[in-house]
Coordinates of N, CA, C and O in Angstrom, one line a residue:
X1 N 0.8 -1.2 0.0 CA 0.0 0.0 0.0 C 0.9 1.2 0.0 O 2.1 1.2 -0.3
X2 N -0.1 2.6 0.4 CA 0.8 3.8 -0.3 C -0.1 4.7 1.0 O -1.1 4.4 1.6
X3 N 0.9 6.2 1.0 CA 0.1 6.9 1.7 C -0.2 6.9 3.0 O -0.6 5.7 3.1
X4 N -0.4 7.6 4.2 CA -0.5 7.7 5.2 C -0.9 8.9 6.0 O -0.3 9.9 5.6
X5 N -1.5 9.0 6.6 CA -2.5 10.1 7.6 C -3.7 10.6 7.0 O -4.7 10.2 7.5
X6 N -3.9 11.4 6.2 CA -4.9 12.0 5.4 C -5.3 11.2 4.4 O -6.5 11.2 4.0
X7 N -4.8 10.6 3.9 CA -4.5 9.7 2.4 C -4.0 9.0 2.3 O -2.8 9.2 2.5
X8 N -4.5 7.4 2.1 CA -4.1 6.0 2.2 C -4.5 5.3 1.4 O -5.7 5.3 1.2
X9 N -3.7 4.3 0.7 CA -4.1 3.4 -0.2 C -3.6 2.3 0.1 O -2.7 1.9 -0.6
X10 N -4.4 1.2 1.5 CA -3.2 0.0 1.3 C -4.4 -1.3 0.7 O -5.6 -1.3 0.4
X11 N -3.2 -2.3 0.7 CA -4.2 -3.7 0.1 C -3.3 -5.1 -0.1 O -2.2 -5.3 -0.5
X12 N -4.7 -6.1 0.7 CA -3.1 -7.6 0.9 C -4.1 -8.3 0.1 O -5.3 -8.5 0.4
X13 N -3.5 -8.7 -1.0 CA -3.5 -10.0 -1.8 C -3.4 -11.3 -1.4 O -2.5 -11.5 -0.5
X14 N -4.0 -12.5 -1.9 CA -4.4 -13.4 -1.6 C -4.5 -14.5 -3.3 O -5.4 -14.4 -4.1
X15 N -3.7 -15.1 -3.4 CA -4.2 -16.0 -4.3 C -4.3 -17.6 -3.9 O -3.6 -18.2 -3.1
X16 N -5.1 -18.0 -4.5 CA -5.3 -19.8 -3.9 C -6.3 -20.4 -5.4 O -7.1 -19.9 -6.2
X17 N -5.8 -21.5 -5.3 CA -7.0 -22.4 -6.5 C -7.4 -23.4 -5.5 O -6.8 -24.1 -4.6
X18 N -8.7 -23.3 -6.2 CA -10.0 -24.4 -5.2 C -10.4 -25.5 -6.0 O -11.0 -25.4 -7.1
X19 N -10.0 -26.5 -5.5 CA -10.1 -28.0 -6.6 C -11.8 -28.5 -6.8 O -12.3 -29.3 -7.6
X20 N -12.4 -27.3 -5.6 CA -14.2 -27.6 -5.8 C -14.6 -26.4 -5.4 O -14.0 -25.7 -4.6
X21 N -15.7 -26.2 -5.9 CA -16.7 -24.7 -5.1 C -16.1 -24.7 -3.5 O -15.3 -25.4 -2.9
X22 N -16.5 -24.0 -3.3 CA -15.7 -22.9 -1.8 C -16.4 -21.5 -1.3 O -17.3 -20.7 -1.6
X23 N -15.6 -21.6 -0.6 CA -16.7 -19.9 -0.3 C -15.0 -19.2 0.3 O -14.0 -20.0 0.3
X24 N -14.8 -17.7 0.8 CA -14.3 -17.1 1.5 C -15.0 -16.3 2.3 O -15.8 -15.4 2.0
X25 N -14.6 -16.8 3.9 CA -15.2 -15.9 4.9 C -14.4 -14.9 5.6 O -13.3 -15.3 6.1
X26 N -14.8 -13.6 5.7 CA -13.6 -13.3 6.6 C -14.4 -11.9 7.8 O -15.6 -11.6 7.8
X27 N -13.6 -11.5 8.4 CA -14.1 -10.6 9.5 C -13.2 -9.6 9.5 O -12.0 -9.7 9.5
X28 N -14.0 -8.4 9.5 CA -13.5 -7.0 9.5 C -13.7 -6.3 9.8 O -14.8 -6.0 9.3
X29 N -13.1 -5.1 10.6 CA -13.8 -3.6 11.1 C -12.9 -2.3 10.3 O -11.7 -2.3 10.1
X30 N -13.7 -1.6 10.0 CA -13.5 -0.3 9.8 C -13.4 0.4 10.6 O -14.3 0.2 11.4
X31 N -12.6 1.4 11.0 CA -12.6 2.5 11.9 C -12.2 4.0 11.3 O -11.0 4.2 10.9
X32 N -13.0 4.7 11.3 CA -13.0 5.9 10.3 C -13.3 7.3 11.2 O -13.7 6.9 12.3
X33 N -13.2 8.4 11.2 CA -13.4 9.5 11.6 C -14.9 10.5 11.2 O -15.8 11.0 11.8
X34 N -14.4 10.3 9.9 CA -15.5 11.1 8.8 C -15.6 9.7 8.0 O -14.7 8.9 7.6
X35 N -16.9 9.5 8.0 CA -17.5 8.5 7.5 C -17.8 8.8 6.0 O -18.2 9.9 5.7
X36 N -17.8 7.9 5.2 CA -17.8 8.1 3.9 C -16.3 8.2 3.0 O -16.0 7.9 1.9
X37 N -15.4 8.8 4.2 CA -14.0 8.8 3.6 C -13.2 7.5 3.5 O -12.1 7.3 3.0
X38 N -14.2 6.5 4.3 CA -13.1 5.5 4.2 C -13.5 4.4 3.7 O -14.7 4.2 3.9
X39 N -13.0 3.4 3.0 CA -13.7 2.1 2.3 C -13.0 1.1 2.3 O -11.8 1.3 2.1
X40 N -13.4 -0.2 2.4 CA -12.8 -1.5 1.9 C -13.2 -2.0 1.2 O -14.4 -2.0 1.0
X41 N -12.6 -2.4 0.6 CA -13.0 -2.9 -1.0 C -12.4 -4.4 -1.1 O -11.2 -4.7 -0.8
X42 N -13.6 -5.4 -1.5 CA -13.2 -7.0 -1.4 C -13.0 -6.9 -3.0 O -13.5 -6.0 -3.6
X43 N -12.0 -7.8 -3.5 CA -12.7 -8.3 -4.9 C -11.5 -9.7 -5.3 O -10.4 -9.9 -4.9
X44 N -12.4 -10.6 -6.4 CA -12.1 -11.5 -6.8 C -12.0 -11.7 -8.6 O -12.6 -12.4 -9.4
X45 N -10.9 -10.7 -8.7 CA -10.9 -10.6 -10.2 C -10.6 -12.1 -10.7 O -9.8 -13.0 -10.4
X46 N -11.6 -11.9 -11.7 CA -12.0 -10.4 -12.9 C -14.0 -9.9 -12.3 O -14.7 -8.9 -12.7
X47 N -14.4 -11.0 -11.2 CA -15.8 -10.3 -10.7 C -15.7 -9.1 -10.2 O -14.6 -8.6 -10.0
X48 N -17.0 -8.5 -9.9 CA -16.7 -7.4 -9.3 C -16.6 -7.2 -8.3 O -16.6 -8.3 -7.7
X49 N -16.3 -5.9 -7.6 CA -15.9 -5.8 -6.4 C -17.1 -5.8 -5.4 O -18.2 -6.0 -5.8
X50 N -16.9 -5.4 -3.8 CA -17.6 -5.9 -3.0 C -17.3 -4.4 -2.2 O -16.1 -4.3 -1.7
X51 N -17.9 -3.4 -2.0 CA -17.7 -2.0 -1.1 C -18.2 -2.3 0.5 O -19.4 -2.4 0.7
X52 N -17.6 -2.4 1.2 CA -18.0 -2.5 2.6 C -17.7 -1.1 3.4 O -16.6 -0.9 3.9
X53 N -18.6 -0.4 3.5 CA -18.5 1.0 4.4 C -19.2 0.6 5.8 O -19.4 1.7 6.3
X54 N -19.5 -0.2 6.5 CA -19.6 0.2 7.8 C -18.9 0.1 8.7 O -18.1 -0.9 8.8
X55 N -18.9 1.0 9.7 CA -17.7 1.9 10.5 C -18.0 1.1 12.3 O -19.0 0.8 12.8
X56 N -16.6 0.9 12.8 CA -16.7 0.8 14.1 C -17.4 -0.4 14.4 O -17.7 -0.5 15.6
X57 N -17.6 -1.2 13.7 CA -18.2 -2.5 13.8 C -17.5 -3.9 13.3 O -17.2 -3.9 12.1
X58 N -17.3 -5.0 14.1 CA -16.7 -6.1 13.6 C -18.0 -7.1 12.7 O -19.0 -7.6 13.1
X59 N -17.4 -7.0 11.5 CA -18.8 -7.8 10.8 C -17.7 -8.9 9.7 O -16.6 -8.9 9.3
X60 N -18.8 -9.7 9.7 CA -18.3 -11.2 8.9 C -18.9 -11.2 7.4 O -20.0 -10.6 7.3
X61 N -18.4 -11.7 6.3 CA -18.9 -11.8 5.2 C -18.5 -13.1 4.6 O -17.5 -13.7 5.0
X62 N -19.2 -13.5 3.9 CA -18.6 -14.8 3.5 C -19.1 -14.6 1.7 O -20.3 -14.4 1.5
X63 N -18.2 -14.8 0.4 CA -18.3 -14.8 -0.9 C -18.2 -16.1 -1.0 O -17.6 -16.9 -0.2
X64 N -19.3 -16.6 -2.4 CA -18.9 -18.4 -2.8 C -18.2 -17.7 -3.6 O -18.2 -16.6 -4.1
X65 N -17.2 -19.0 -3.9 CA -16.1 -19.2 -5.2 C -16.7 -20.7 -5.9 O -17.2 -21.7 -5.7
X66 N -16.1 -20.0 -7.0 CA -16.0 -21.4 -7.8 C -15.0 -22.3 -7.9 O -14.1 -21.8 -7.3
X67 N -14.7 -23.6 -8.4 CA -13.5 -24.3 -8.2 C -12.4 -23.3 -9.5 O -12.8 -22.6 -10.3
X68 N -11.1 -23.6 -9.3 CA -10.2 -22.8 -10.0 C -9.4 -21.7 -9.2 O -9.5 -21.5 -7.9
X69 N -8.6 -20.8 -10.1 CA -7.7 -19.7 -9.6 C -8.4 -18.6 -9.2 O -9.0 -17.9 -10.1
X70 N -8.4 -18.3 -8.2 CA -8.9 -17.3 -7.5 C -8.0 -15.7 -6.9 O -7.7 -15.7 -5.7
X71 N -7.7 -15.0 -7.4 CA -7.3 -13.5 -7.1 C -7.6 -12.4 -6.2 O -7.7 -11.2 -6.4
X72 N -7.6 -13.3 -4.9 CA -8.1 -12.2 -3.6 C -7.7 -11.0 -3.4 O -6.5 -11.0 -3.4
X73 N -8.1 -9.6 -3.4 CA -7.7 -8.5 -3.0 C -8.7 -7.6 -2.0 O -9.6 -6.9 -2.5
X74 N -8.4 -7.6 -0.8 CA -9.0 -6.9 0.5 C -8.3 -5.0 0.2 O -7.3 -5.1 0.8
X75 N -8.3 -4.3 -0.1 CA -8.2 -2.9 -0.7 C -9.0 -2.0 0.1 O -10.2 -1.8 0.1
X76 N -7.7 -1.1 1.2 CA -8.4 -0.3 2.1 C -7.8 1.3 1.1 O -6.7 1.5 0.4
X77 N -8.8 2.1 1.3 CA -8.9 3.3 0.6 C -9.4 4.8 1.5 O -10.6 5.1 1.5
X78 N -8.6 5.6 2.1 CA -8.9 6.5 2.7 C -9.0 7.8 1.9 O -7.8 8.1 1.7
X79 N -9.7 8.5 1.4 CA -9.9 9.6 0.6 C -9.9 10.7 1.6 O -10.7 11.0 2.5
X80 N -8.4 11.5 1.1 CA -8.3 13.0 2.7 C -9.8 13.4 2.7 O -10.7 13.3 1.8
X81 N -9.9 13.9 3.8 CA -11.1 14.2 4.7 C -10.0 15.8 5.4 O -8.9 16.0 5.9
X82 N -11.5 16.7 5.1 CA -10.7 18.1 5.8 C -10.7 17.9 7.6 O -11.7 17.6 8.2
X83 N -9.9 18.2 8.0 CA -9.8 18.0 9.5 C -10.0 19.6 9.9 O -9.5 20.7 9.6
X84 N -10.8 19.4 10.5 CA -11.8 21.1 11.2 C -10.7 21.2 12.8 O -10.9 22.3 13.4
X85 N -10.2 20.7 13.0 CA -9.0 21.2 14.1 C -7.9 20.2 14.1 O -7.7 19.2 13.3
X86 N -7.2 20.5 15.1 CA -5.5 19.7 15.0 C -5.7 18.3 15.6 O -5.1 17.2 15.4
X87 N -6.7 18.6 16.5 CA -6.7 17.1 17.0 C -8.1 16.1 16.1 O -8.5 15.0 16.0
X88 N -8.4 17.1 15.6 CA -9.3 16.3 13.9 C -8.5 15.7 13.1 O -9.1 15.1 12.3
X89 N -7.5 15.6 13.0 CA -6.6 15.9 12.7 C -6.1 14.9 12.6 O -6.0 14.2 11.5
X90 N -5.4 14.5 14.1 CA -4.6 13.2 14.8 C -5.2 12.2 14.7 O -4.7 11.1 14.4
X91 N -7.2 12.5 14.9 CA -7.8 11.4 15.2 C -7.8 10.6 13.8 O -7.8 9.4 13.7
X92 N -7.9 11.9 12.2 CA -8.1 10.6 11.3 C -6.9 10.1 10.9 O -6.9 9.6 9.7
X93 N -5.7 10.1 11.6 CA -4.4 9.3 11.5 C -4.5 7.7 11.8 O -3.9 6.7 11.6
X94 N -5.7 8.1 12.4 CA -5.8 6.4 13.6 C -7.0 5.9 12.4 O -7.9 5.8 13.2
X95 N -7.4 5.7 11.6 CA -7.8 5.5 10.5 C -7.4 4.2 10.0 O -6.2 3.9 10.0
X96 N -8.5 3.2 9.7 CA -7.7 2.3 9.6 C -8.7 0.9 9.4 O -9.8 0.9 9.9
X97 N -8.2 -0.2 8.5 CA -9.0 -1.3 8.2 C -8.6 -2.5 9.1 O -7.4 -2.8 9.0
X98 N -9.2 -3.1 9.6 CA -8.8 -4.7 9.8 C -9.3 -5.9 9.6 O -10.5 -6.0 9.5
X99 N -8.4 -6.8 9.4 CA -9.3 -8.3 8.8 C -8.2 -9.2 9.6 O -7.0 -9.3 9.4
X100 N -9.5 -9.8 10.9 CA -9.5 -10.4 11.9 C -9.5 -12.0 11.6 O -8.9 -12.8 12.3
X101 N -10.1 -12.5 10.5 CA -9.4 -13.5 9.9 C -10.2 -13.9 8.8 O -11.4 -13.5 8.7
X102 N -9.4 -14.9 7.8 CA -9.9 -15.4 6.6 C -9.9 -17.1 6.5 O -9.1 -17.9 6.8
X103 N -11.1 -17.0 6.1 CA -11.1 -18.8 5.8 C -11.5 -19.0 4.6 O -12.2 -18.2 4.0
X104 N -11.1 -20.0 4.4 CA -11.1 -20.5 2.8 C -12.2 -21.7 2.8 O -12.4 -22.3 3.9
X105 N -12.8 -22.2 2.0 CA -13.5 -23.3 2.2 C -13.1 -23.9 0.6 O -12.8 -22.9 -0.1
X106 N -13.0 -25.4 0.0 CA -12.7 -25.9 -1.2 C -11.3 -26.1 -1.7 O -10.8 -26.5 -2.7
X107 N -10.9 -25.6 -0.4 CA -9.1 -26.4 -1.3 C -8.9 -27.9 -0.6 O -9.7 -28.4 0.3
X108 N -7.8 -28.6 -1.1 CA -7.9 -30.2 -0.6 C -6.3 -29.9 -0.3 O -5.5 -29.4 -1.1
X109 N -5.8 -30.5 1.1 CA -4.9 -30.6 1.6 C -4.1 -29.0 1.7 O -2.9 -28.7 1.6
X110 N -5.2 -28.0 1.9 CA -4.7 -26.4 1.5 C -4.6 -25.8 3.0 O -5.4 -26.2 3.9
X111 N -3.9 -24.9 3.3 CA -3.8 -24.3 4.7 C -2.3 -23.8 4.8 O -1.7 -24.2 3.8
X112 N -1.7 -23.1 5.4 CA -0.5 -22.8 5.6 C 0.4 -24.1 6.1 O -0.1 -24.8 6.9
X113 N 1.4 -24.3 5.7 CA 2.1 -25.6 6.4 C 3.2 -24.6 7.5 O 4.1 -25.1 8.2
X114 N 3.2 -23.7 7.5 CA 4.1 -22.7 9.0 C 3.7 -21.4 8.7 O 3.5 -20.8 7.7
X115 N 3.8 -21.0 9.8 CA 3.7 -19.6 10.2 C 5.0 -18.9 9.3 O 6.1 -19.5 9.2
X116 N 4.9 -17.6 8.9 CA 5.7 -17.0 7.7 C 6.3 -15.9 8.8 O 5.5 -15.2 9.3
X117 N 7.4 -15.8 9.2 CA 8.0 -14.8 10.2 C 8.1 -13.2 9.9 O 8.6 -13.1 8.8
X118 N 7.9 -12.3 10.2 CA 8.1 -11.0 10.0 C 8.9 -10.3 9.3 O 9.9 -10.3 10.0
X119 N 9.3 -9.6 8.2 CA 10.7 -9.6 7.9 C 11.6 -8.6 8.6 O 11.5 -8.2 9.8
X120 N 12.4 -8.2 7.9 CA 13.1 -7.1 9.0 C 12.4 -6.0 8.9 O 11.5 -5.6 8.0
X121 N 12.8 -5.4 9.8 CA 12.0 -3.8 10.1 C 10.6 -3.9 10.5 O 10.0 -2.8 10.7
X122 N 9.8 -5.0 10.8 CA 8.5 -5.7 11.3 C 8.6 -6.5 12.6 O 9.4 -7.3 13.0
X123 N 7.5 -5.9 13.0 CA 7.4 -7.0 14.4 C 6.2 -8.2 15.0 O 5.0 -8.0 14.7
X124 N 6.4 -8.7 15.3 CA 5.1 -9.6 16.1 C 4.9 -10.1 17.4 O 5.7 -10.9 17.8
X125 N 3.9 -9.7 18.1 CA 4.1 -10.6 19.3 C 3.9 -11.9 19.9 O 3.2 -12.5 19.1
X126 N 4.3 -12.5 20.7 CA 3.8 -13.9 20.1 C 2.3 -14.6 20.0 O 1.4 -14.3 20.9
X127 N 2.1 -15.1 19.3 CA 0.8 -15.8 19.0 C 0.2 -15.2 18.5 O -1.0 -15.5 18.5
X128 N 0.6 -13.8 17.5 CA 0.1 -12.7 17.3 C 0.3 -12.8 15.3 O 1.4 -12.4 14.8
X129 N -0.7 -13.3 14.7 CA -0.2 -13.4 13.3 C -0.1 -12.5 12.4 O 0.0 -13.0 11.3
X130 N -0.1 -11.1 12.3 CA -0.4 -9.7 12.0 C 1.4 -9.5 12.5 O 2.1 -10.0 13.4
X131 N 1.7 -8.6 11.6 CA 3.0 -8.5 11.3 C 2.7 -6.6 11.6 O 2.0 -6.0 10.9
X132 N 3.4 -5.9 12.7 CA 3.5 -4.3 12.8 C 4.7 -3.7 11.9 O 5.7 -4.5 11.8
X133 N 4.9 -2.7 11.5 CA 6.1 -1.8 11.1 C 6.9 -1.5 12.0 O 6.2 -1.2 13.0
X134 N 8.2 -1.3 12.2 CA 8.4 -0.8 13.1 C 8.7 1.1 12.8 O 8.2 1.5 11.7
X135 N 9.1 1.8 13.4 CA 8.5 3.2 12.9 C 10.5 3.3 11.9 O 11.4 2.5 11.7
X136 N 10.2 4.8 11.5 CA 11.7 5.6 10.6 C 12.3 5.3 11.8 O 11.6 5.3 12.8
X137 N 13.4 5.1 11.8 CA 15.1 5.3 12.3 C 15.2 4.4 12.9 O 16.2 4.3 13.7
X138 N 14.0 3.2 12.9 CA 14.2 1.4 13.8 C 14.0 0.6 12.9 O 13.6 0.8 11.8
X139 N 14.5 -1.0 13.5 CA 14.4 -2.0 12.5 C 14.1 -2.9 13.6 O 13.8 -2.5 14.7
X140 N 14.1 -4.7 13.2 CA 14.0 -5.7 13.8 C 14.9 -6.6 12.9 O 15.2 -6.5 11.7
X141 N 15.2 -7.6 13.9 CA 15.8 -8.8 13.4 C 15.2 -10.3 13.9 O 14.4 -10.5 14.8
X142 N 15.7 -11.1 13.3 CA 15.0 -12.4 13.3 C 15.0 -12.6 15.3 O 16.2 -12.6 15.6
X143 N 14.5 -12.6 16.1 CA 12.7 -13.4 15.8 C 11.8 -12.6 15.8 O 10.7 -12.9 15.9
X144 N 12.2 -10.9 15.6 CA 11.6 -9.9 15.4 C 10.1 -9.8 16.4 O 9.0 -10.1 16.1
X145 N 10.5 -9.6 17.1 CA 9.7 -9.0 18.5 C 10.1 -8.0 18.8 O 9.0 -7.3 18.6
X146 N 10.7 -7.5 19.1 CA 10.9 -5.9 18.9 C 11.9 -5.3 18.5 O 13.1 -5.7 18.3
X147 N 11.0 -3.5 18.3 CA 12.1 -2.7 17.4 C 13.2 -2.4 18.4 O 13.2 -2.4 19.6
X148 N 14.3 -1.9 17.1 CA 15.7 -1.3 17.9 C 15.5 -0.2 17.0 O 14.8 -0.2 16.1
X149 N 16.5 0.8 17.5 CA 17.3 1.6 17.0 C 18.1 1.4 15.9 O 18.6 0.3 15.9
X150 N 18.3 2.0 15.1 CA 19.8 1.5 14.3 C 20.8 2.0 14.6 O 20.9 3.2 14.6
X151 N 21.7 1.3 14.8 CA 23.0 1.3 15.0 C 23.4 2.7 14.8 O 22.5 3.4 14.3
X152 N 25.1 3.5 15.3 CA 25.6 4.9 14.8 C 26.3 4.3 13.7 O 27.0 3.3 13.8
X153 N 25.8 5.1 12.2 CA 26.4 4.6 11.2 C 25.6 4.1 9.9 O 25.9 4.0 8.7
X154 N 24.3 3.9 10.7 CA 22.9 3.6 9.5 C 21.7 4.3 9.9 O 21.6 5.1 10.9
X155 N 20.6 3.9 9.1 CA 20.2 4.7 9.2 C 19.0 3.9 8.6 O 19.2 2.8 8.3
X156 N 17.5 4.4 8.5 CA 16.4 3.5 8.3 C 15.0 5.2 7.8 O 14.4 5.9 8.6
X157 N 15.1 5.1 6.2 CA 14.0 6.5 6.5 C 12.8 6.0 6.1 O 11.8 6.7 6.3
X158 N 12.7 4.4 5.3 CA 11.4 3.8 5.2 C 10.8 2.8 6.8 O 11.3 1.7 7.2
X159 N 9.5 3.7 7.5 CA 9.0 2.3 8.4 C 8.8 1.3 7.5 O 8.3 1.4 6.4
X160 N 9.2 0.1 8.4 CA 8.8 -1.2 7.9 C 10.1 -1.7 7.0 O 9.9 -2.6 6.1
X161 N 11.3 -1.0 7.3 CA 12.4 -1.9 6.6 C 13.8 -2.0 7.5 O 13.9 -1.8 8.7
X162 N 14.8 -2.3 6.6 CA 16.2 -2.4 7.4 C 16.8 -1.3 7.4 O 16.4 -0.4 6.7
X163 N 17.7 -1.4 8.2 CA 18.8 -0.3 8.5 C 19.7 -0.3 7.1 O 20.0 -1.3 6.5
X164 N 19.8 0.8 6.9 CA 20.9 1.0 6.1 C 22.4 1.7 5.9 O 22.4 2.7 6.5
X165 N 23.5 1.5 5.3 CA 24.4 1.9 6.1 C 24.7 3.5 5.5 O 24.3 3.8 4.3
X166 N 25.3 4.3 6.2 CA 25.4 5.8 6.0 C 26.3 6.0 4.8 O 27.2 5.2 4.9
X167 N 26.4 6.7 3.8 CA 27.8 7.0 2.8 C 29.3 7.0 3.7 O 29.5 6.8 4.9
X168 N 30.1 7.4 2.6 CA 32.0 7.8 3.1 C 31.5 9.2 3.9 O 30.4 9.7 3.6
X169 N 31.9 9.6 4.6 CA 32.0 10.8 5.2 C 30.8 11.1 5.7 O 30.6 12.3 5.6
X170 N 29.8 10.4 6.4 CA 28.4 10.9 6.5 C 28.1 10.1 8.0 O 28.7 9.1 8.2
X171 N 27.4 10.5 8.7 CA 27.2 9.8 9.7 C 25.6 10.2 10.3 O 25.0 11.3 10.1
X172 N 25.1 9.1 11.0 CA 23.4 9.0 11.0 C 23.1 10.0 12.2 O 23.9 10.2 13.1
X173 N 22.0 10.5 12.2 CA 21.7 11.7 13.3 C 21.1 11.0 14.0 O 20.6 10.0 13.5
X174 N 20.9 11.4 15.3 CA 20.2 10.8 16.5 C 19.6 10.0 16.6 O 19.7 8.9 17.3
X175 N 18.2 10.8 15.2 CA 17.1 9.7 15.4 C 16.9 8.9 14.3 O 15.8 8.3 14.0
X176 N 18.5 8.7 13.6 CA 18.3 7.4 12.8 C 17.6 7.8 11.2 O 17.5 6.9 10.3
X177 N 17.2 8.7 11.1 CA 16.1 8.8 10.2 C 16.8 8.8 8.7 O 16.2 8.3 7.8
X178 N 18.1 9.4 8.6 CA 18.8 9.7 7.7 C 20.2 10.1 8.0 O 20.4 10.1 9.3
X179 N 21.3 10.5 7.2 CA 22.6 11.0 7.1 C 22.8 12.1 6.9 O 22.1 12.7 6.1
X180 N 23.8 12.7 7.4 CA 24.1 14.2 7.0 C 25.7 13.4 6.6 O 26.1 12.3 6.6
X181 N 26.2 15.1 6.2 CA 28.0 15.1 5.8 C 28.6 15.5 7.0 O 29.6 16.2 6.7
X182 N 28.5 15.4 7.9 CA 29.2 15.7 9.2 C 29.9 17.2 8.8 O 31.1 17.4 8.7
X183 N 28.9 18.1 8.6 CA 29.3 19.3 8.3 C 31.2 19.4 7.6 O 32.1 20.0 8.2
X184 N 31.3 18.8 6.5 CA 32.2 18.8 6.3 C 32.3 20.0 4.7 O 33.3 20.3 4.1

């Protein structure tokens, strides 16, 4: 996905083929500020899509599928919304979709065979299958439970990745975010 605080575009894909009819159920809440500005969007190309706008509520849906290749895409869409004060503001930062879980019905011998670990710059708690970012100027490492700092010498300006190391003559500022030239 793309975009953040006022303006957001994220979305987790899902592919699977179903050796028989099936259905996909899953559970999800919206939490929105200004209502109307925010949307989830199900779809199973090339059908059409599925708009789910209600807010602050955990609700279940379940789509049938047919047997064959199937192209899941869950598509959360925040369209800026004017914030009428500062803490209007903050609140629609906290803006946000979730999907509490998905089940599949019609695959044969289909499920995850392990848990897929976090990558770097991500964290998880345990028993906890949802993978967090860790924020700019932190990362994680394997078994990625929590963030660190990066090191003096790197530096990290995407959340949700690794450290990276600073140029010749450049060294990372405090808070990790990026490099300067050591005023040279």
């Amino acid at each position: 996905g793309f975009g953040h605080g006022l303006e957001a575009d994220s979305f987790f894909d899902f592919n699977v083929t179903l050796s028989q009819p099936g259905s996909v159920t899953f559970e999800y809440q919206i939490n929105c500020t200004h209502a109307g500005s925010c949307k989830l969007q199900f779809s199973d190309a090339p059908n059409a899509a599925i708009v789910l706008k209600t807010y602050n509520k955990k609700l279940s849906v379940q789509v049938k599928l047919d047997k064959g290749l199937h192209n899941l895409r869950w598509n959360f869409n925040k369209e800026e919304a004017m914030a009428s004060s500062p803490d209007d503001e903050m609140m629609t930062r906290n803006d946000r979709a979730m999907l509490y879980s998905i089940v599949i019905t019609g695959t044969v011998g289909g499920g995850a065979p392990a848990c897929v670990p976090c990558a770097d710059g991500a964290i998880a708690a345990a028993g906890v299958s949802v993978c967090t970012n860790c924020t700019v100027g932190q990362s994680s490492v394997a078994p990625h439970t929590q963030c660190f700092m990066c090191p003096e010498g790197q530096y990290n300006s995407d959340a949700g990745s690794s450290c990276k190391a600073c140029g010749h003559v450049t060294r990372s500022l405090p808070v990790r975010c990026y490099c300067d030239d050591m005023n040279c």
